Amino acid sequence: MSLLAGKIGIVFGVANKRSIAWAIAQAWHKAGARLAFTYQGERLKENVEELASTFGPDTLLMPCDVTKDEDIARVFAEVGQKFGKLHLMLHSVAFAPKEALEGEFLNTSREAFRMAHDISAYSLIALARGAAPLMTEGGSIVAMTYYGSEKVVPHYNVMGVAKAALEASTRYLAYDMGPKKVRVNCISAGPVNTLAARGIAGFMDMLKHYEAHSPLKRNVLPDELGATGTFLASDGAAAITGQVLYVDCGYQIMGM
Ligand code: NAD
Ligand code: 0WE
């Protein structure tokens, strides 16, 4: 079933094979989409090149630091030149300085707050604005979020505040872009053992906690995030916009 046949997409946030962005990119590719990839900087170039090239030698691959307006402008200019249009965009990018995820939220510095919000939340607005002129046939924008946006998850700290901004931005973007048939949604994933998660003290205990307390008594699998990403990108989700979908084995419904 080629749910995304003829669709062109761009993926932000692949760092390595464990990245959630890579799981969703593979699912989009299997569903028939043609994809372009971006990587954060030279450090990740080889990794992403190797992964992207498995989709064919002419896969468009571009550097993009989402804090740089010039980078974003160049990426969408290149997509315009190569494809002339765009249907899908995945935002799977987040960062806060390590020290901000360790101590008390009370001690969040102005600079850590600024960086977390610039990279993890503002970037969605900037990327959506870059994509909009190319989404002439309508489109679907998907961003990754986490439950720490709505409830206190110890140590998630300023990232929780940035994810709240990301989710609210999703709603305002959905309103602005709806008339052009562009939908904007978030996937709120349960914890996944990726590069961004592994550095976090107590992350393994968190996986155990979800196993014990989620209704499904297990953790979410990367392929399941891929499947939800494909659904949101497909016409099956044609009337869904501005939403946060929980793909967390049911954890979010629990009160205790
Ligand atoms: P990851 O480390 O594989 O992905 C994070 C990506 O952000 C990397 O590719 C990194 O290069 C990119 N990035 C950081 N700063 C950037 C910048 N300035 N410019 C461009 N790219 C930049 O980890 P992941 O877990 O796959 O994270 C992807 C998304 O999923 C994030 O938004 C994260 O908050 C979200 N998420 C993760 C989990 C989890 O448990 N892993 C759960 C829910 C949501
Ligand atoms: O969004 C995330 C993590 C994003 C992230 C990770 C890092 C690690 C390395 C952002 N910035 C940084 N900065 C670094 O220097 N998740 C949803 C995964 C995650 O991170 C947590 C979690 C969970 C879950 C941090 C504390 C508590 C829970």
PDB file of N, CA and C and ligand atoms in Angstrom, residues 12-16 18-22 38-41 43-44 48 64-68 91-95 119-120 143-147 156 159 163 166 187-198 203 206-207 225, ligand 1:
ATOM      1  N   PHE A  12      14.218  16.825   9.059  1.00  0.00           N
ATOM      2  CA  PHE A  12      15.194  17.505   9.916  1.00  0.00           C
ATOM      3  C   PHE A  12      15.370  16.692  11.194  1.00  0.00           C
ATOM      4  N   GLY A  13      16.607  16.323  11.527  1.00  0.00           N
ATOM      5  CA  GLY A  13      16.850  15.705  12.837  1.00  0.00           C
ATOM      6  C   GLY A  13      17.426  14.308  12.822  1.00  0.00           C
ATOM      7  N   VAL A  14      17.920  13.834  11.656  1.00  0.00           N
ATOM      8  CA  VAL A  14      18.634  12.556  11.684  1.00  0.00           C
ATOM      9  C   VAL A  14      20.062  12.819  12.168  1.00  0.00           C
ATOM     10  N   ALA A  15      20.471  12.101  13.215  1.00  0.00           N
ATOM     11  CA  ALA A  15      21.861  12.140  13.672  1.00  0.00           C
ATOM     12  C   ALA A  15      22.518  10.793  13.420  1.00  0.00           C
ATOM     13  N   ASN A  16      21.760   9.718  13.654  1.00  0.00           N
ATOM     14  CA  ASN A  16      22.282   8.359  13.440  1.00  0.00           C
ATOM     15  C   ASN A  16      21.109   7.397  13.268  1.00  0.00           C
ATOM     16  N   ARG A  18      19.668   5.451  15.192  1.00  0.00           N
ATOM     17  CA  ARG A  18      18.702   5.361  16.295  1.00  0.00           C
ATOM     18  C   ARG A  18      17.780   6.572  16.373  1.00  0.00           C
ATOM     19  N   SER A  19      18.052   7.611  15.602  1.00  0.00           N
ATOM     20  CA  SER A  19      17.228   8.820  15.648  1.00  0.00           C
ATOM     21  C   SER A  19      15.773   8.514  15.302  1.00  0.00           C
ATOM     22  N   ILE A  20      14.869   9.140  16.037  1.00  0.00           N
ATOM     23  CA  ILE A  20      13.440   9.008  15.724  1.00  0.00           C
ATOM     24  C   ILE A  20      13.192   9.475  14.289  1.00  0.00           C
ATOM     25  N   ALA A  21      13.905  10.520  13.873  1.00  0.00           N
ATOM     26  CA  ALA A  21      13.748  11.033  12.502  1.00  0.00           C
ATOM     27  C   ALA A  21      14.058   9.951  11.463  1.00  0.00           C
ATOM     28  N   TRP A  22      15.032   9.098  11.757  1.00  0.00           N
ATOM     29  CA  TRP A  22      15.393   8.036  10.814  1.00  0.00           C
ATOM     30  C   TRP A  22      14.281   6.983  10.751  1.00  0.00           C
ATOM     31  N   THR A  38      18.373  16.840   5.978  1.00  0.00           N
ATOM     32  CA  THR A  38      19.358  17.834   6.421  1.00  0.00           C
ATOM     33  C   THR A  38      20.088  17.263   7.627  1.00  0.00           C
ATOM     34  N   TYR A  39      21.299  17.759   7.844  1.00  0.00           N
ATOM     35  CA  TYR A  39      22.069  17.380   9.038  1.00  0.00           C
ATOM     36  C   TYR A  39      22.604  18.651   9.671  1.00  0.00           C
ATOM     37  N   GLN A  40      22.837  18.546  10.990  1.00  0.00           N
ATOM     38  CA  GLN A  40      23.151  19.748  11.774  1.00  0.00           C
ATOM     39  C   GLN A  40      24.482  20.385  11.401  1.00  0.00           C
ATOM     40  N   GLY A  41      25.502  19.555  11.167  1.00  0.00           N
ATOM     41  CA  GLY A  41      26.830  20.114  10.872  1.00  0.00           C
ATOM     42  C   GLY A  41      27.782  19.040  10.406  1.00  0.00           C
ATOM     43  N   ARG A  43      30.069  17.425  11.666  1.00  0.00           N
ATOM     44  CA  ARG A  43      30.244  16.306  12.595  1.00  0.00           C
ATOM     45  C   ARG A  43      29.309  15.122  12.243  1.00  0.00           C
ATOM     46  N   LEU A  44      28.119  15.435  11.744  1.00  0.00           N
ATOM     47  CA  LEU A  44      27.113  14.393  11.484  1.00  0.00           C
ATOM     48  C   LEU A  44      27.006  14.040  10.006  1.00  0.00           C
ATOM     49  N   VAL A  48      24.841  10.719   8.284  1.00  0.00           N
ATOM     50  CA  VAL A  48      23.564  10.955   7.606  1.00  0.00           C
ATOM     51  C   VAL A  48      23.691  10.624   6.113  1.00  0.00           C
ATOM     52  N   CYS A  64      22.110  21.949   7.680  1.00  0.00           N
ATOM     53  CA  CYS A  64      21.199  22.992   8.161  1.00  0.00           C
ATOM     54  C   CYS A  64      21.273  23.096   9.667  1.00  0.00           C
ATOM     55  N   ASP A  65      21.831  24.201  10.144  1.00  0.00           N
ATOM     56  CA  ASP A  65      21.748  24.546  11.560  1.00  0.00           C
ATOM     57  C   ASP A  65      20.482  25.387  11.689  1.00  0.00           C
ATOM     58  N   VAL A  66      19.500  24.875  12.422  1.00  0.00           N
ATOM     59  CA  VAL A  66      18.182  25.545  12.457  1.00  0.00           C
ATOM     60  C   VAL A  66      18.207  26.892  13.175  1.00  0.00           C
ATOM     61  N   THR A  67      19.330  27.237  13.790  1.00  0.00           N
ATOM     62  CA  THR A  67      19.437  28.573  14.387  1.00  0.00           C
ATOM     63  C   THR A  67      19.886  29.607  13.354  1.00  0.00           C
ATOM     64  N   LYS A  68      20.168  29.169  12.107  1.00  0.00           N
ATOM     65  CA  LYS A  68      20.687  30.084  11.081  1.00  0.00           C
ATOM     66  C   LYS A  68      19.679  30.288   9.954  1.00  0.00           C
ATOM     67  N   HIS A  91       9.925  17.664  11.702  1.00  0.00           N
ATOM     68  CA  HIS A  91      10.762  18.422  12.644  1.00  0.00           C
ATOM     69  C   HIS A  91      11.060  17.482  13.805  1.00  0.00           C
ATOM     70  N   SER A  92      12.311  17.060  13.922  1.00  0.00           N
ATOM     71  CA  SER A  92      12.697  16.125  14.983  1.00  0.00           C
ATOM     72  C   SER A  92      14.010  16.612  15.596  1.00  0.00           C
ATOM     73  N   VAL A  93      13.962  17.856  16.072  1.00  0.00           N
ATOM     74  CA  VAL A  93      15.147  18.592  16.502  1.00  0.00           C
ATOM     75  C   VAL A  93      14.893  19.145  17.901  1.00  0.00           C
ATOM     76  N   ALA A  94      15.837  18.954  18.799  1.00  0.00           N
ATOM     77  CA  ALA A  94      15.734  19.548  20.137  1.00  0.00           C
ATOM     78  C   ALA A  94      17.120  19.670  20.734  1.00  0.00           C
ATOM     79  N   PHE A  95      17.300  20.709  21.514  1.00  0.00           N
ATOM     80  CA  PHE A  95      18.554  20.844  22.277  1.00  0.00           C
ATOM     81  C   PHE A  95      18.379  21.836  23.423  1.00  0.00           C
ATOM     82  N   ILE A 119      16.241  26.541  19.347  1.00  0.00           N
ATOM     83  CA  ILE A 119      16.482  25.291  18.602  1.00  0.00           C
ATOM     84  C   ILE A 119      15.257  24.380  18.602  1.00  0.00           C
ATOM     85  N   SER A 120      14.556  24.297  19.744  1.00  0.00           N
ATOM     86  CA  SER A 120      13.533  23.256  19.891  1.00  0.00           C
ATOM     87  C   SER A 120      12.125  23.731  19.559  1.00  0.00           C
ATOM     88  N   ALA A 143       5.888  17.321  14.030  1.00  0.00           N
ATOM     89  CA  ALA A 143       6.965  17.668  14.965  1.00  0.00           C
ATOM     90  C   ALA A 143       6.935  16.694  16.145  1.00  0.00           C
ATOM     91  N   MET A 144       8.117  16.427  16.695  1.00  0.00           N
ATOM     92  CA  MET A 144       8.229  15.491  17.827  1.00  0.00           C
ATOM     93  C   MET A 144       8.190  16.251  19.153  1.00  0.00           C
ATOM     94  N   THR A 145       7.356  15.758  20.075  1.00  0.00           N
ATOM     95  CA  THR A 145       7.290  16.378  21.382  1.00  0.00           C
ATOM     96  C   THR A 145       7.313  15.319  22.475  1.00  0.00           C
ATOM     97  N   TYR A 146       7.217  15.784  23.732  1.00  0.00           N
ATOM     98  CA  TYR A 146       7.296  14.868  24.885  1.00  0.00           C
ATOM     99  C   TYR A 146       6.414  15.408  26.013  1.00  0.00           C
ATOM    100  N   TYR A 147       5.852  14.460  26.760  1.00  0.00           N
ATOM    101  CA  TYR A 147       4.946  14.678  27.896  1.00  0.00           C
ATOM    102  C   TYR A 147       5.425  15.705  28.940  1.00  0.00           C
ATOM    103  N   TYR A 156      13.675  17.275  33.144  1.00  0.00           N
ATOM    104  CA  TYR A 156      13.399  17.682  31.754  1.00  0.00           C
ATOM    105  C   TYR A 156      13.412  19.217  31.671  1.00  0.00           C
ATOM    106  N   MET A 159      13.500  22.057  28.783  1.00  0.00           N
ATOM    107  CA  MET A 159      13.004  21.374  27.578  1.00  0.00           C
ATOM    108  C   MET A 159      11.484  21.223  27.646  1.00  0.00           C
ATOM    109  N   LYS A 163       9.009  22.518  24.859  1.00  0.00           N
ATOM    110  CA  LYS A 163       8.039  21.625  24.190  1.00  0.00           C
ATOM    111  C   LYS A 163       6.618  22.183  24.303  1.00  0.00           C
ATOM    112  N   LEU A 166       6.489  24.567  21.615  1.00  0.00           N
ATOM    113  CA  LEU A 166       6.398  23.842  20.335  1.00  0.00           C
ATOM    114  C   LEU A 166       4.954  23.393  20.073  1.00  0.00           C
ATOM    115  N   ILE A 187       3.702  14.531  17.353  1.00  0.00           N
ATOM    116  CA  ILE A 187       3.700  13.190  17.941  1.00  0.00           C
ATOM    117  C   ILE A 187       4.391  13.305  19.291  1.00  0.00           C
ATOM    118  N   SER A 188       3.664  12.953  20.375  1.00  0.00           N
ATOM    119  CA  SER A 188       4.274  12.937  21.694  1.00  0.00           C
ATOM    120  C   SER A 188       4.706  11.500  21.991  1.00  0.00           C
ATOM    121  N   ALA A 189       6.016  11.267  21.859  1.00  0.00           N
ATOM    122  CA  ALA A 189       6.547   9.913  21.989  1.00  0.00           C
ATOM    123  C   ALA A 189       6.901   9.598  23.425  1.00  0.00           C
ATOM    124  N   GLY A 190       6.679   8.356  23.840  1.00  0.00           N
ATOM    125  CA  GLY A 190       7.251   7.860  25.083  1.00  0.00           C
ATOM    126  C   GLY A 190       8.759   7.797  24.915  1.00  0.00           C
ATOM    127  N   PRO A 191       9.500   7.542  25.998  1.00  0.00           N
ATOM    128  CA  PRO A 191      10.967   7.550  25.913  1.00  0.00           C
ATOM    129  C   PRO A 191      11.517   6.501  24.946  1.00  0.00           C
ATOM    130  N   VAL A 192      12.500   6.923  24.147  1.00  0.00           N
ATOM    131  CA  VAL A 192      13.168   6.058  23.172  1.00  0.00           C
ATOM    132  C   VAL A 192      14.674   6.221  23.382  1.00  0.00           C
ATOM    133  N   ASN A 193      15.388   5.118  23.339  1.00  0.00           N
ATOM    134  CA  ASN A 193      16.827   5.146  23.604  1.00  0.00           C
ATOM    135  C   ASN A 193      17.619   5.666  22.400  1.00  0.00           C
ATOM    136  N   THR A 194      17.689   6.996  22.271  1.00  0.00           N
ATOM    137  CA  THR A 194      18.426   7.635  21.168  1.00  0.00           C
ATOM    138  C   THR A 194      19.636   8.378  21.733  1.00  0.00           C
ATOM    139  N   LEU A 195      20.396   8.973  20.828  1.00  0.00           N
ATOM    140  CA  LEU A 195      21.547   9.790  21.217  1.00  0.00           C
ATOM    141  C   LEU A 195      21.122  10.880  22.210  1.00  0.00           C
ATOM    142  N   ALA A 196      20.020  11.556  21.922  1.00  0.00           N
ATOM    143  CA  ALA A 196      19.554  12.663  22.764  1.00  0.00           C
ATOM    144  C   ALA A 196      19.091  12.185  24.136  1.00  0.00           C
ATOM    145  N   ALA A 197      18.772  10.905  24.258  1.00  0.00           N
ATOM    146  CA  ALA A 197      18.245  10.385  25.517  1.00  0.00           C
ATOM    147  C   ALA A 197      19.324   9.710  26.350  1.00  0.00           C
ATOM    148  N   ARG A 198      20.308   9.134  25.642  1.00  0.00           N
ATOM    149  CA  ARG A 198      21.264   8.276  26.334  1.00  0.00           C
ATOM    150  C   ARG A 198      22.114   9.025  27.353  1.00  0.00           C
ATOM    151  N   PHE A 203      17.976   7.571  32.621  1.00  0.00           N
ATOM    152  CA  PHE A 203      17.100   7.303  31.482  1.00  0.00           C
ATOM    153  C   PHE A 203      16.651   5.840  31.443  1.00  0.00           C
ATOM    154  N   MET A 206      13.835   5.333  33.615  1.00  0.00           N
ATOM    155  CA  MET A 206      12.613   5.877  33.030  1.00  0.00           C
ATOM    156  C   MET A 206      11.965   4.854  32.094  1.00  0.00           C
ATOM    157  N   LEU A 207      12.773   4.148  31.302  1.00  0.00           N
ATOM    158  CA  LEU A 207      12.239   3.085  30.429  1.00  0.00           C
ATOM    159  C   LEU A 207      11.548   2.012  31.282  1.00  0.00           C
ATOM    160  N   LEU A 225       6.559   4.693  15.869  1.00  0.00           N
ATOM    161  CA  LEU A 225       6.590   6.136  15.609  1.00  0.00           C
ATOM    162  C   LEU A 225       6.576   6.367  14.099  1.00  0.00           C
TER     163      LEU A 225
HETATM  164  P1  NAD B   1      18.538  12.570  18.208  1.00  0.00           P
HETATM  165  O1  NAD B   1      19.716  13.042  18.977  1.00  0.00           O
HETATM  166  O2  NAD B   1      18.716  11.425  17.320  1.00  0.00           O
HETATM  167  O3  NAD B   1      17.879  13.777  17.405  1.00  0.00           O
HETATM  168  C1  NAD B   1      17.981  15.136  17.798  1.00  0.00           C
HETATM  169  C2  NAD B   1      18.393  15.903  16.581  1.00  0.00           C
HETATM  170  O4  NAD B   1      18.405  17.310  16.807  1.00  0.00           O
HETATM  171  C3  NAD B   1      19.804  15.523  16.087  1.00  0.00           C
HETATM  172  O5  NAD B   1      19.740  15.045  14.771  1.00  0.00           O
HETATM  173  C4  NAD B   1      20.545  16.833  16.155  1.00  0.00           C
HETATM  174  O6  NAD B   1      21.518  16.978  15.128  1.00  0.00           O
HETATM  175  C5  NAD B   1      19.405  17.830  15.983  1.00  0.00           C
HETATM  176  N1  NAD B   1      19.768  19.190  16.353  1.00  0.00           N
HETATM  177  C6  NAD B   1      20.122  19.685  17.562  1.00  0.00           C
HETATM  178  N2  NAD B   1      20.452  20.993  17.466  1.00  0.00           N
HETATM  179  C7  NAD B   1      20.303  21.333  16.158  1.00  0.00           C
HETATM  180  C8  NAD B   1      20.520  22.539  15.408  1.00  0.00           C
HETATM  181  N3  NAD B   1      20.942  23.673  15.995  1.00  0.00           N
HETATM  182  N4  NAD B   1      20.267  22.526  14.076  1.00  0.00           N
HETATM  183  C9  NAD B   1      19.847  21.390  13.474  1.00  0.00           C
HETATM  184  N5  NAD B   1      19.624  20.217  14.110  1.00  0.00           N
HETATM  185  C10 NAD B   1      19.867  20.203  15.441  1.00  0.00           C
HETATM  186  O7  NAD B   1      17.426  12.242  19.337  1.00  0.00           O
HETATM  187  P2  NAD B   1      15.878  11.892  19.203  1.00  0.00           P
HETATM  188  O8  NAD B   1      15.531  11.297  20.512  1.00  0.00           O
HETATM  189  O9  NAD B   1      15.614  11.165  17.949  1.00  0.00           O
HETATM  190  O10 NAD B   1      15.180  13.335  19.165  1.00  0.00           O
HETATM  191  C11 NAD B   1      14.364  13.764  18.103  1.00  0.00           C
HETATM  192  C12 NAD B   1      13.139  14.495  18.609  1.00  0.00           C
HETATM  193  O11 NAD B   1      12.316  13.601  19.336  1.00  0.00           O
HETATM  194  C13 NAD B   1      13.448  15.668  19.543  1.00  0.00           C
HETATM  195  O12 NAD B   1      12.549  16.731  19.257  1.00  0.00           O
HETATM  196  C14 NAD B   1      13.126  15.082  20.905  1.00  0.00           C
HETATM  197  O13 NAD B   1      12.765  16.085  21.823  1.00  0.00           O
HETATM  198  C15 NAD B   1      11.936  14.218  20.541  1.00  0.00           C
HETATM  199  N6  NAD B   1      11.580  13.184  21.518  1.00  0.00           N
HETATM  200  C16 NAD B   1      12.506  12.267  21.927  1.00  0.00           C
HETATM  201  C17 NAD B   1      12.150  11.288  22.847  1.00  0.00           C
HETATM  202  C18 NAD B   1      13.155  10.284  23.343  1.00  0.00           C
HETATM  203  O14 NAD B   1      12.926   9.688  24.405  1.00  0.00           O
HETATM  204  N7  NAD B   1      14.224  10.030  22.638  1.00  0.00           N
HETATM  205  C19 NAD B   1      10.823  11.236  23.334  1.00  0.00           C
HETATM  206  C20 NAD B   1       9.904  12.179  22.873  1.00  0.00           C
HETATM  207  C21 NAD B   1      10.288  13.155  21.961  1.00  0.00           C
END
